[in-house]
PDB file of C-alpha atoms in Angstrom:
ATOM      1  CA  UNK A   1       0.000   0.000   0.000  1.00 90.00           C
ATOM      2  CA  UNK A   2       1.650   3.196  -1.170  1.00 89.00           C
ATOM      3  CA  UNK A   3      -1.212   5.630  -0.593  1.00 92.00           C
ATOM      4  CA  UNK A   4      -4.725   5.736   0.792  1.00 91.00           C
ATOM      5  CA  UNK A   5      -6.016   4.979  -2.728  1.00 92.00           C
ATOM      6  CA  UNK A   6      -4.362   1.539  -2.495  1.00 94.00           C
ATOM      7  CA  UNK A   7      -6.261   0.506   0.640  1.00 93.00           C
ATOM      8  CA  UNK A   8      -8.732  -2.224  -0.278  1.00 93.00           C
ATOM      9  CA  UNK A   9     -10.612  -5.091   1.321  1.00 91.00           C
ATOM     10  CA  UNK A  10      -7.809  -7.334   0.126  1.00 93.00           C
ATOM     11  CA  UNK A  11      -5.087  -5.205   1.729  1.00 93.00           C
ATOM     12  CA  UNK A  12      -7.043  -5.116   4.992  1.00 94.00           C
ATOM     13  CA  UNK A  13      -7.579  -8.911   4.998  1.00 93.00           C
ATOM     14  CA  UNK A  14      -4.392  -9.496   7.017  1.00 92.00           C
ATOM     15  CA  UNK A  15      -5.875  -7.623   9.954  1.00 95.00           C
ATOM     16  CA  UNK A  16      -8.909  -9.929   9.978  1.00 93.00           C
ATOM     17  CA  UNK A  17      -6.607 -12.971  10.279  1.00 93.00           C
ATOM     18  CA  UNK A  18      -4.553 -11.885  13.297  1.00 93.00           C
ATOM     19  CA  UNK A  19      -4.735 -13.909  16.497  1.00 93.00           C
ATOM     20  CA  UNK A  20      -5.805 -12.799  18.990  1.00 94.00           C
ATOM     21  CA  UNK A  21      -8.407 -10.900  17.002  1.00 96.00           C
ATOM     22  CA  UNK A  22      -7.800  -7.176  17.168  1.00 97.00           C
ATOM     23  CA  UNK A  23     -10.439  -4.814  18.554  1.00 97.00           C
ATOM     24  CA  UNK A  24      -9.262  -1.679  16.794  1.00 98.00           C
ATOM     25  CA  UNK A  25      -7.359  -0.988  13.600  1.00 98.00           C
ATOM     26  CA  UNK A  26      -5.711   2.424  13.478  1.00 98.00           C
ATOM     27  CA  UNK A  27      -4.971   3.541   9.928  1.00 97.00           C
ATOM     28  CA  UNK A  28      -2.609   6.433   9.239  1.00 97.00           C
ATOM     29  CA  UNK A  29      -3.218   7.854   5.766  1.00 97.00           C
ATOM     30  CA  UNK A  30      -0.167  10.116   5.414  1.00 96.00           C
ATOM     31  CA  UNK A  31      -0.176  13.886   5.851  1.00 96.00           C
ATOM     32  CA  UNK A  32      -3.964  14.156   5.794  1.00 97.00           C
ATOM     33  CA  UNK A  33      -6.967  12.209   6.977  1.00 97.00           C
ATOM     34  CA  UNK A  34      -8.393  10.479   3.913  1.00 96.00           C
ATOM     35  CA  UNK A  35     -11.821   8.872   3.751  1.00 93.00           C
ATOM     36  CA  UNK A  36     -12.063   5.168   3.072  1.00 93.00           C
ATOM     37  CA  UNK A  37     -14.875   3.608   1.103  1.00 92.00           C
ATOM     38  CA  UNK A  38     -17.863   2.944   3.420  1.00 94.00           C
ATOM     39  CA  UNK A  39     -17.989  -0.692   2.269  1.00 93.00           C
ATOM     40  CA  UNK A  40     -14.527  -1.330   3.700  1.00 92.00           C
ATOM     41  CA  UNK A  41     -15.451   0.270   7.005  1.00 94.00           C
ATOM     42  CA  UNK A  42     -18.689  -1.754   7.166  1.00 95.00           C
ATOM     43  CA  UNK A  43     -16.971  -5.057   6.441  1.00 94.00           C
ATOM     44  CA  UNK A  44     -14.370  -4.469   9.144  1.00 95.00           C
ATOM     45  CA  UNK A  45     -17.128  -3.620  11.667  1.00 95.00           C
ATOM     46  CA  UNK A  46     -18.968  -6.793  10.665  1.00 95.00           C
ATOM     47  CA  UNK A  47     -15.785  -8.701  11.548  1.00 94.00           C
ATOM     48  CA  UNK A  48     -15.792  -7.060  14.988  1.00 96.00           C
ATOM     49  CA  UNK A  49     -12.966  -4.621  14.231  1.00 97.00           C
ATOM     50  CA  UNK A  50     -13.385  -0.894  14.767  1.00 97.00           C
ATOM     51  CA  UNK A  51     -11.404   1.244  12.306  1.00 97.00           C
ATOM     52  CA  UNK A  52      -9.956   4.627  13.245  1.00 97.00           C
ATOM     53  CA  UNK A  53      -8.622   6.642  10.279  1.00 97.00           C
ATOM     54  CA  UNK A  54      -6.294   9.542  11.036  1.00 98.00           C
ATOM     55  CA  UNK A  55      -3.286  11.313   9.592  1.00 98.00           C
ATOM     56  CA  UNK A  56      -0.203   9.205  10.308  1.00 98.00           C
ATOM     57  CA  UNK A  57       1.234  11.356  13.108  1.00 98.00           C
ATOM     58  CA  UNK A  58      -2.009  11.204  15.086  1.00 98.00           C
ATOM     59  CA  UNK A  59      -2.490   7.527  14.221  1.00 98.00           C
ATOM     60  CA  UNK A  60       0.879   6.752  15.841  1.00 98.00           C
ATOM     61  CA  UNK A  61      -0.133   8.615  18.985  1.00 98.00           C
ATOM     62  CA  UNK A  62      -3.514   6.868  19.085  1.00 98.00           C
ATOM     63  CA  UNK A  63      -1.890   3.460  18.605  1.00 98.00           C
ATOM     64  CA  UNK A  64       0.548   4.112  21.474  1.00 98.00           C
ATOM     65  CA  UNK A  65      -2.269   5.326  23.731  1.00 98.00           C
ATOM     66  CA  UNK A  66      -4.392   2.240  23.018  1.00 98.00           C
ATOM     67  CA  UNK A  67      -1.421  -0.080  23.554  1.00 98.00           C
ATOM     68  CA  UNK A  68      -0.763   1.628  26.881  1.00 98.00           C
ATOM     69  CA  UNK A  69      -4.377   0.838  27.818  1.00 98.00           C
ATOM     70  CA  UNK A  70      -3.644  -2.805  26.913  1.00 97.00           C
ATOM     71  CA  UNK A  71      -6.171  -2.845  24.085  1.00 97.00           C
ATOM     72  CA  UNK A  72      -5.793  -5.395  21.298  1.00 98.00           C
ATOM     73  CA  UNK A  73      -4.893  -2.986  18.521  1.00 98.00           C
ATOM     74  CA  UNK A  74      -3.012  -2.970  15.209  1.00 98.00           C
ATOM     75  CA  UNK A  75      -1.855  -0.135  12.974  1.00 98.00           C
ATOM     76  CA  UNK A  76      -1.462   0.345   9.256  1.00 97.00           C
ATOM     77  CA  UNK A  77       0.658   3.419   8.670  1.00 97.00           C
ATOM     78  CA  UNK A  78       1.438   5.192   5.398  1.00 96.00           C
ATOM     79  CA  UNK A  79       4.438   7.512   5.800  1.00 96.00           C
ATOM     80  CA  UNK A  80       3.646  11.224   5.461  1.00 91.00           C
TER      81      UNK A  80
END
């Protein structure tokens, strides 16, 4: 995934396979917050995974905060 335009259901499939199952996926979309297609968000929710989309700097901070709270979280980060 080189940019937010490359994020697809296929590229997110890895996060649905992780054990233990993650609660939250934090996605960093580079310098700006970019919207993902609603279908992708819906499918992740249906799998029991909440998705938080932020610019990458804030996504890193959110990921660290959630890890500190001992949440089961993963991050997908696109460099700014």
